[in-house]
mmCIF file of C-alpha atoms and ligand atoms in Angstrom:
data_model
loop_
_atom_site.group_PDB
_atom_site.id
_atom_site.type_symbol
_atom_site.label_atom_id
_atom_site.label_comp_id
_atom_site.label_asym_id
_atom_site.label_seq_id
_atom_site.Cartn_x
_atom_site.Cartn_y
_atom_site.Cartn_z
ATOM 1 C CA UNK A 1 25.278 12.963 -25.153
ATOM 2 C CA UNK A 2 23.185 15.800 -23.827
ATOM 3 C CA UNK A 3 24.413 17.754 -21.507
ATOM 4 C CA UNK A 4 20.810 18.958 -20.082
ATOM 5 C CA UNK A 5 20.247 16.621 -17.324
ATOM 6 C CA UNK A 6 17.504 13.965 -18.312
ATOM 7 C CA UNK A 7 15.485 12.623 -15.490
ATOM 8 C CA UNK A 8 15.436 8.574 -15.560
ATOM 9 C CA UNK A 9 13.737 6.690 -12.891
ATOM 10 C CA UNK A 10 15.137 3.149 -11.527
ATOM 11 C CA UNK A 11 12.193 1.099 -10.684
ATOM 12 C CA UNK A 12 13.844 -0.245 -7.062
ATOM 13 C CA UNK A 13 13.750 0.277 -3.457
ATOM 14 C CA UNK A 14 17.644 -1.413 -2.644
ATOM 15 C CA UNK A 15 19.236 1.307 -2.442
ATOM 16 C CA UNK A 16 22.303 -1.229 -2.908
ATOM 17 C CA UNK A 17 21.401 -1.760 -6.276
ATOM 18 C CA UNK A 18 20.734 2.516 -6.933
ATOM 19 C CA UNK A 19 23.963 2.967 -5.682
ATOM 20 C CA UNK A 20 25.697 0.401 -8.424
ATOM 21 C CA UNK A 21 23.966 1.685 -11.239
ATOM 22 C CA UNK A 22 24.177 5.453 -10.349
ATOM 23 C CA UNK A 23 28.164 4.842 -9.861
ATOM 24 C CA UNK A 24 28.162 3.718 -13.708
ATOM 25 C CA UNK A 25 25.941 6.508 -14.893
ATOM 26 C CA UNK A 26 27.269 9.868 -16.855
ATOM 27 C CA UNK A 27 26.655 12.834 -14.809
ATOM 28 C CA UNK A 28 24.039 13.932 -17.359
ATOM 29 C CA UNK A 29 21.633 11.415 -16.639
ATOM 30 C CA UNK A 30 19.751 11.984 -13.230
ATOM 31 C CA UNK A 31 18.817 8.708 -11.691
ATOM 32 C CA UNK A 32 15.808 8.810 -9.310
ATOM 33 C CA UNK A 33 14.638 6.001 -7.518
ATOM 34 C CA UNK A 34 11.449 4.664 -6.274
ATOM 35 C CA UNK A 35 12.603 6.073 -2.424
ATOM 36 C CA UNK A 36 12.340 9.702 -4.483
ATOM 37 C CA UNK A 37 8.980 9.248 -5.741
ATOM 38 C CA UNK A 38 5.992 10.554 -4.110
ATOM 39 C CA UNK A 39 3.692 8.092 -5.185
ATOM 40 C CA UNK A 40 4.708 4.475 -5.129
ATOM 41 C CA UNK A 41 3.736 1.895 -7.190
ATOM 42 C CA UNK A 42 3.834 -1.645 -5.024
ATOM 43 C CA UNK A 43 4.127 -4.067 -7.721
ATOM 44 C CA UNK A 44 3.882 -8.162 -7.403
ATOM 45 C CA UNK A 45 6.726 -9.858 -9.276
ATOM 46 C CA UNK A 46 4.035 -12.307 -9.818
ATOM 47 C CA UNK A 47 5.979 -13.209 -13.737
ATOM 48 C CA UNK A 48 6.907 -16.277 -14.715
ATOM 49 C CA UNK A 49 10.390 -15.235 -16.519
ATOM 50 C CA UNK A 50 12.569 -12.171 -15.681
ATOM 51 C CA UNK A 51 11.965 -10.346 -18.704
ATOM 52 C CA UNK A 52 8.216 -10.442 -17.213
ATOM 53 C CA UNK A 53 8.983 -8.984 -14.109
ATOM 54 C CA UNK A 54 11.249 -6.138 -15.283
ATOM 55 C CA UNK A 55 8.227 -5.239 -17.291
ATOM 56 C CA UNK A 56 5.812 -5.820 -14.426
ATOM 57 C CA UNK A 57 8.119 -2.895 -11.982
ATOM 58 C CA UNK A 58 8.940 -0.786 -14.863
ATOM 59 C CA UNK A 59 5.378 -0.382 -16.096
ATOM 60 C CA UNK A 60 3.932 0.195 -13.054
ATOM 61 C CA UNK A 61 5.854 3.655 -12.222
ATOM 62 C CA UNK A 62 5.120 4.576 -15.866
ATOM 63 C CA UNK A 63 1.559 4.462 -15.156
ATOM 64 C CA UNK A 64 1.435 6.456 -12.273
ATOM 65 C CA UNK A 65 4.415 9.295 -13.151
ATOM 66 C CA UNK A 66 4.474 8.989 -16.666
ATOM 67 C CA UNK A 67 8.061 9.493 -16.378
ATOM 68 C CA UNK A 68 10.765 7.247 -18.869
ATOM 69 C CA UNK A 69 11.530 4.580 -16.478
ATOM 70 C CA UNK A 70 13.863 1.124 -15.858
ATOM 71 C CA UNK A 71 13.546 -2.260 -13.891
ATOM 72 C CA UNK A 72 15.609 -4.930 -13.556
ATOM 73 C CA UNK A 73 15.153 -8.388 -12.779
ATOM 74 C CA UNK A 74 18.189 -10.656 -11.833
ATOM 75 C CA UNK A 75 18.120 -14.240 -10.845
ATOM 76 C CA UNK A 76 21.091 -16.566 -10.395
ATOM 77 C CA UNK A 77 20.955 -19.517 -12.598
ATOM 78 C CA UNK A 78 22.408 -23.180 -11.243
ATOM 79 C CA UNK A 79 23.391 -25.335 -14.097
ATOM 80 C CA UNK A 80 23.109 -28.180 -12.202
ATOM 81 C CA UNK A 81 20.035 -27.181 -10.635
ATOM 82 C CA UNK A 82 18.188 -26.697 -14.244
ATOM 83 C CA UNK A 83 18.394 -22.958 -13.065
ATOM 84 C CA UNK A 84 17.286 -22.507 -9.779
ATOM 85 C CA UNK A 85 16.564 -20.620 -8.068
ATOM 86 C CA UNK A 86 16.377 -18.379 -11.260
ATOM 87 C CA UNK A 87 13.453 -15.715 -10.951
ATOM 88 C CA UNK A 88 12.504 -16.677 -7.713
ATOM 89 C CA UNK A 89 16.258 -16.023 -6.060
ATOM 90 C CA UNK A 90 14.814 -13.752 -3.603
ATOM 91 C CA UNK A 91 12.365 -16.064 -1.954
ATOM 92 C CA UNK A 92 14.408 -19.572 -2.535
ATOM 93 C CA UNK A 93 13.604 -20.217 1.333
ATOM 94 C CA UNK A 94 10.081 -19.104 1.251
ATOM 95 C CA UNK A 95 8.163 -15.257 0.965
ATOM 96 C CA UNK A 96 10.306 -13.974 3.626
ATOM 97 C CA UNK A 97 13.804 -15.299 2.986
ATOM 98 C CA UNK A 98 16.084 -13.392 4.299
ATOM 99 C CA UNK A 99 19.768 -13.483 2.246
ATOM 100 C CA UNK A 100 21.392 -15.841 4.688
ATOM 101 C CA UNK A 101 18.718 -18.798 4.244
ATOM 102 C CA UNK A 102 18.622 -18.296 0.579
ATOM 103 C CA UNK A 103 21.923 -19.084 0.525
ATOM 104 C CA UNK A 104 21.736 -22.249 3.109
ATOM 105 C CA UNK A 105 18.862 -23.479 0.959
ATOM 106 C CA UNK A 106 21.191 -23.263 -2.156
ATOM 107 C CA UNK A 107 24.702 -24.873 -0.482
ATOM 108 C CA UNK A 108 22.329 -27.863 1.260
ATOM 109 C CA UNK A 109 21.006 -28.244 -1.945
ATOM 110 C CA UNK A 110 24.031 -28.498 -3.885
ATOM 111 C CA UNK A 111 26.322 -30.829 -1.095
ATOM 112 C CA UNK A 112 26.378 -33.533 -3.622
ATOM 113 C CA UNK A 113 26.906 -31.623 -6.615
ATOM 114 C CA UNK A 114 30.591 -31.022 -8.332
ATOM 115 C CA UNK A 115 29.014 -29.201 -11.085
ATOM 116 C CA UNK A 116 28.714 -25.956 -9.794
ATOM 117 C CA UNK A 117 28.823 -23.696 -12.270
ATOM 118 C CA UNK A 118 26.279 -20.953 -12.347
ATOM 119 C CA UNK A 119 25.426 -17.550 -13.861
ATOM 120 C CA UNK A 120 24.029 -14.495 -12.734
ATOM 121 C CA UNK A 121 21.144 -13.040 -15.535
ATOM 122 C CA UNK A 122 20.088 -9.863 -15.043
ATOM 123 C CA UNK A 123 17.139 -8.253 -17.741
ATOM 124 C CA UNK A 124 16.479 -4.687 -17.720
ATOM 125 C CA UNK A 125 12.561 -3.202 -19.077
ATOM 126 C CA UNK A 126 13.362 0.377 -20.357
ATOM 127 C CA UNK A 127 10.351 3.041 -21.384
ATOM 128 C CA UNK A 128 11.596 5.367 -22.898
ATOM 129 C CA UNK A 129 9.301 7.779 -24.507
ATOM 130 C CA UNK A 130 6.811 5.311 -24.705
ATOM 131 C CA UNK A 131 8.207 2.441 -26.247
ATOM 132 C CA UNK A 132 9.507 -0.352 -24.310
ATOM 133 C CA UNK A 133 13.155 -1.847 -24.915
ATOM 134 C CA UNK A 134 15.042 -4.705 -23.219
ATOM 135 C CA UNK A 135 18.547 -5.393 -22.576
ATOM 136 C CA UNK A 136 20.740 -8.250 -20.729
ATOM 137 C CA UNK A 137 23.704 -8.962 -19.121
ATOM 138 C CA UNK A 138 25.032 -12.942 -17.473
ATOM 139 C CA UNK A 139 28.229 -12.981 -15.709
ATOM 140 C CA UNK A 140 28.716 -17.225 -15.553
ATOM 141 C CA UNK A 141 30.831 -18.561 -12.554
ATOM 142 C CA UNK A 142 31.067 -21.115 -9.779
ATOM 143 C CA UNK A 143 28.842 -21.629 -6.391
ATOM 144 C CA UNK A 144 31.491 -22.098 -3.506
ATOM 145 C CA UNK A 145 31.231 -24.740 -0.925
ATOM 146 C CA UNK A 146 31.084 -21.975 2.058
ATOM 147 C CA UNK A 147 30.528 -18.169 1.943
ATOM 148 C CA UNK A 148 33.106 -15.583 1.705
ATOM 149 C CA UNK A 149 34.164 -12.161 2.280
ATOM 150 C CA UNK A 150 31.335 -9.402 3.835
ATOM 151 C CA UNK A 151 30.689 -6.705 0.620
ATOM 152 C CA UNK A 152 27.719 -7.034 -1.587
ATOM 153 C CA UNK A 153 24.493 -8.458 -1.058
ATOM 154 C CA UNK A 154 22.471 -11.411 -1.831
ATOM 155 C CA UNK A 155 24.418 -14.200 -3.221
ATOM 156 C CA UNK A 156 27.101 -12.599 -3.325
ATOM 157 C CA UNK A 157 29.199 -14.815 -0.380
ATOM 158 C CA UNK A 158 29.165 -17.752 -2.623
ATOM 159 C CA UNK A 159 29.187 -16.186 -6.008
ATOM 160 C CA UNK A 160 32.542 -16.594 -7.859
ATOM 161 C CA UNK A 161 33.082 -15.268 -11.149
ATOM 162 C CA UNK A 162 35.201 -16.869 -13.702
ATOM 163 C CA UNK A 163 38.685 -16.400 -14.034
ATOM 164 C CA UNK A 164 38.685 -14.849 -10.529
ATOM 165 C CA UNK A 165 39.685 -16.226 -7.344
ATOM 166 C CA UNK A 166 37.501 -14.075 -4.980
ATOM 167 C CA UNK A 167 33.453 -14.063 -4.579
ATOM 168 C CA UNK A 168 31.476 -10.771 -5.272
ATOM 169 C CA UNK A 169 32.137 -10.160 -1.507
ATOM 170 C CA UNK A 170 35.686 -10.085 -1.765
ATOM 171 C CA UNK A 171 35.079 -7.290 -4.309
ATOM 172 C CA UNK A 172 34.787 -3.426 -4.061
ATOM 173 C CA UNK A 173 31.757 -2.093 -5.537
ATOM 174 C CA UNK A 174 33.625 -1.384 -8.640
ATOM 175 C CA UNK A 175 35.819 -4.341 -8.935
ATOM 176 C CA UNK A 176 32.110 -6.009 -9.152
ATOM 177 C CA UNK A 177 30.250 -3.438 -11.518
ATOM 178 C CA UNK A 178 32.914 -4.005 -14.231
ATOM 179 C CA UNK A 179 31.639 -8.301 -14.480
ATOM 180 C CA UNK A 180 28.954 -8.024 -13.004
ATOM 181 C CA UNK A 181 25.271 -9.471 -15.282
ATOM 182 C CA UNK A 182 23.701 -5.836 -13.610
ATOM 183 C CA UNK A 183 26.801 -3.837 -14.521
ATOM 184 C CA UNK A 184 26.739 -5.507 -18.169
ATOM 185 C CA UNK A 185 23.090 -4.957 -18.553
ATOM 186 C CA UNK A 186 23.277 -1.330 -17.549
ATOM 187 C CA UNK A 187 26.347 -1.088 -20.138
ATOM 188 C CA UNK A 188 24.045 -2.310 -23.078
ATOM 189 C CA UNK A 189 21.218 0.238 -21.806
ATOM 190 C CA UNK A 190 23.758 3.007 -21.161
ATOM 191 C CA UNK A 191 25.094 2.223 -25.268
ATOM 192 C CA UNK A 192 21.626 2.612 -26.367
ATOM 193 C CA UNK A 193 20.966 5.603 -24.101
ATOM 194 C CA UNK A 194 24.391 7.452 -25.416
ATOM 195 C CA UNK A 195 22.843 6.513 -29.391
ATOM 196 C CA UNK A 196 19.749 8.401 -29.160
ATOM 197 C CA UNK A 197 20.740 11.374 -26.624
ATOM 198 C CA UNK A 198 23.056 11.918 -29.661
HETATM 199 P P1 IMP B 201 16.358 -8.602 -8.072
HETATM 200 O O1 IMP B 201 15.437 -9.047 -9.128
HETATM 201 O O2 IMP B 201 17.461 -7.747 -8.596
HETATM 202 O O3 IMP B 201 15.682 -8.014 -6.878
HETATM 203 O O4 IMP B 201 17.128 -9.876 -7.557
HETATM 204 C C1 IMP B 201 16.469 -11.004 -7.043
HETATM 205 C C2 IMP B 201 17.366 -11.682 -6.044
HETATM 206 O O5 IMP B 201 18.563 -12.118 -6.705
HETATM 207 C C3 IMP B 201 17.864 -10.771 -4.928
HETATM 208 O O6 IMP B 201 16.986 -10.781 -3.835
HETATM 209 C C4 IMP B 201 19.183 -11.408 -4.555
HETATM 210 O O7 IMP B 201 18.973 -12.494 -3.697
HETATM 211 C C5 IMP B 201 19.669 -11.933 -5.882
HETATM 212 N N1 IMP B 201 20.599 -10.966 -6.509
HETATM 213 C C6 IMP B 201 20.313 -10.021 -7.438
HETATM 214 N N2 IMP B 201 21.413 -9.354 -7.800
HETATM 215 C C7 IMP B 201 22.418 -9.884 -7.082
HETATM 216 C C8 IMP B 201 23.805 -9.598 -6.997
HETATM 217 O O8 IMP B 201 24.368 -8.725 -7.677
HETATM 218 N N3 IMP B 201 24.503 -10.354 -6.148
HETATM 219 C C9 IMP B 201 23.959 -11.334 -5.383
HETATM 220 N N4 IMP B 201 22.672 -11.625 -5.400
HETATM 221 C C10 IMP B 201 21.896 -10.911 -6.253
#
């Protein structure tokens, strides 16, 4: 890889989210985020799919910096649910849903259900010179019955991956990046990054 710092900008305001990718990242790349920016793009995720929306948040800081650019788009995926609440995870319990009544909308919804296996998704829009790319990560595991452990955001309480016996809050930051559908995601992009830096 390079070793002149290239500038990449994360199309997101959680700084959560910055904070998991930037962990991952080599120190060549410099990560900037939309809280670095200047100008801000305010962008509708008004898409239909996930794919759309990462496309929607990347392309709108290309337009105004110009700069090569990624978005993500993640939405957890209920089996039994057909995939709800899928690309609308953030507002499950209406525009202003907070993470707390997402995730009582999702348990009250699922009391009857024994199926409850799930999967995180996560798709990521790269730019990159121009050209637009996509990658994609799923980490698959079970909805619990009641929340646990404090780390994390989201649905992270009641997320539990497979083959582990604690939720994404039970996790340290890196415990979580290793399986997690954003830590794979970022892996794929990283793999492509690291092939043409070369
Ligand atoms: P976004 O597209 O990454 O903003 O994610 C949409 C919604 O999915 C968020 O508002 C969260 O509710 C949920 N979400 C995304 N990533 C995670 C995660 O890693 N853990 C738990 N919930 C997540």
């Amino acid at each position: 890889m390079s070793k002149v710092p290239i500038k990449l900008v994360f199309a997101t305001h959680n700084a959560n989210k910055y904070r998991e990718v930037r962990a991952q990242l080599p120190s060549e790349i410099d990560l900037l985020y939309l809280a670095d920016l200047t100008h801000e793009a305010p962008v509708e995720e008004t898409a239909q799919s996930l794919r759309g929306n990462a496309l929607l948040k990347m392309d709108a800081v290309v337009q105004t910096t110009g700069m090569n650019c990624f978005a993500d788009d993640t939405g957890l995926e209920v089996m039994a649910l057909n995939g709800a609440p899928g690309v609308y995870s953030a507002r499950y319990a209406g525009p202003k849903a907070n993470a707390e009544e997402n995730m009582a909308k999702l348990l009250n919804s699922m009391v009857d259900l024994e199926d409850r296996r799930a999967q995180f998704r996560t798709v990521i829009a790269l730019s990159w010179n121009g050209v637009t790319h996509y990658f994609e990560g799923i980490c698959s595991g079970h909805i619990l019955r009641q929340p646990r452990g404090m780390a994390g955001f989201g649905y992270d309480p009641i997320f539990q991956p497979l083959g582990h016996d604690r939720t994404f809050a039970q996790m340290t930051l890196a415990e979580k990046s290793v399986l997690s559908h954003r830590g794979l995601a970022m892996n794929q992009l990283m793999e492509w990054l690291r092939d043409h830096l070369k």
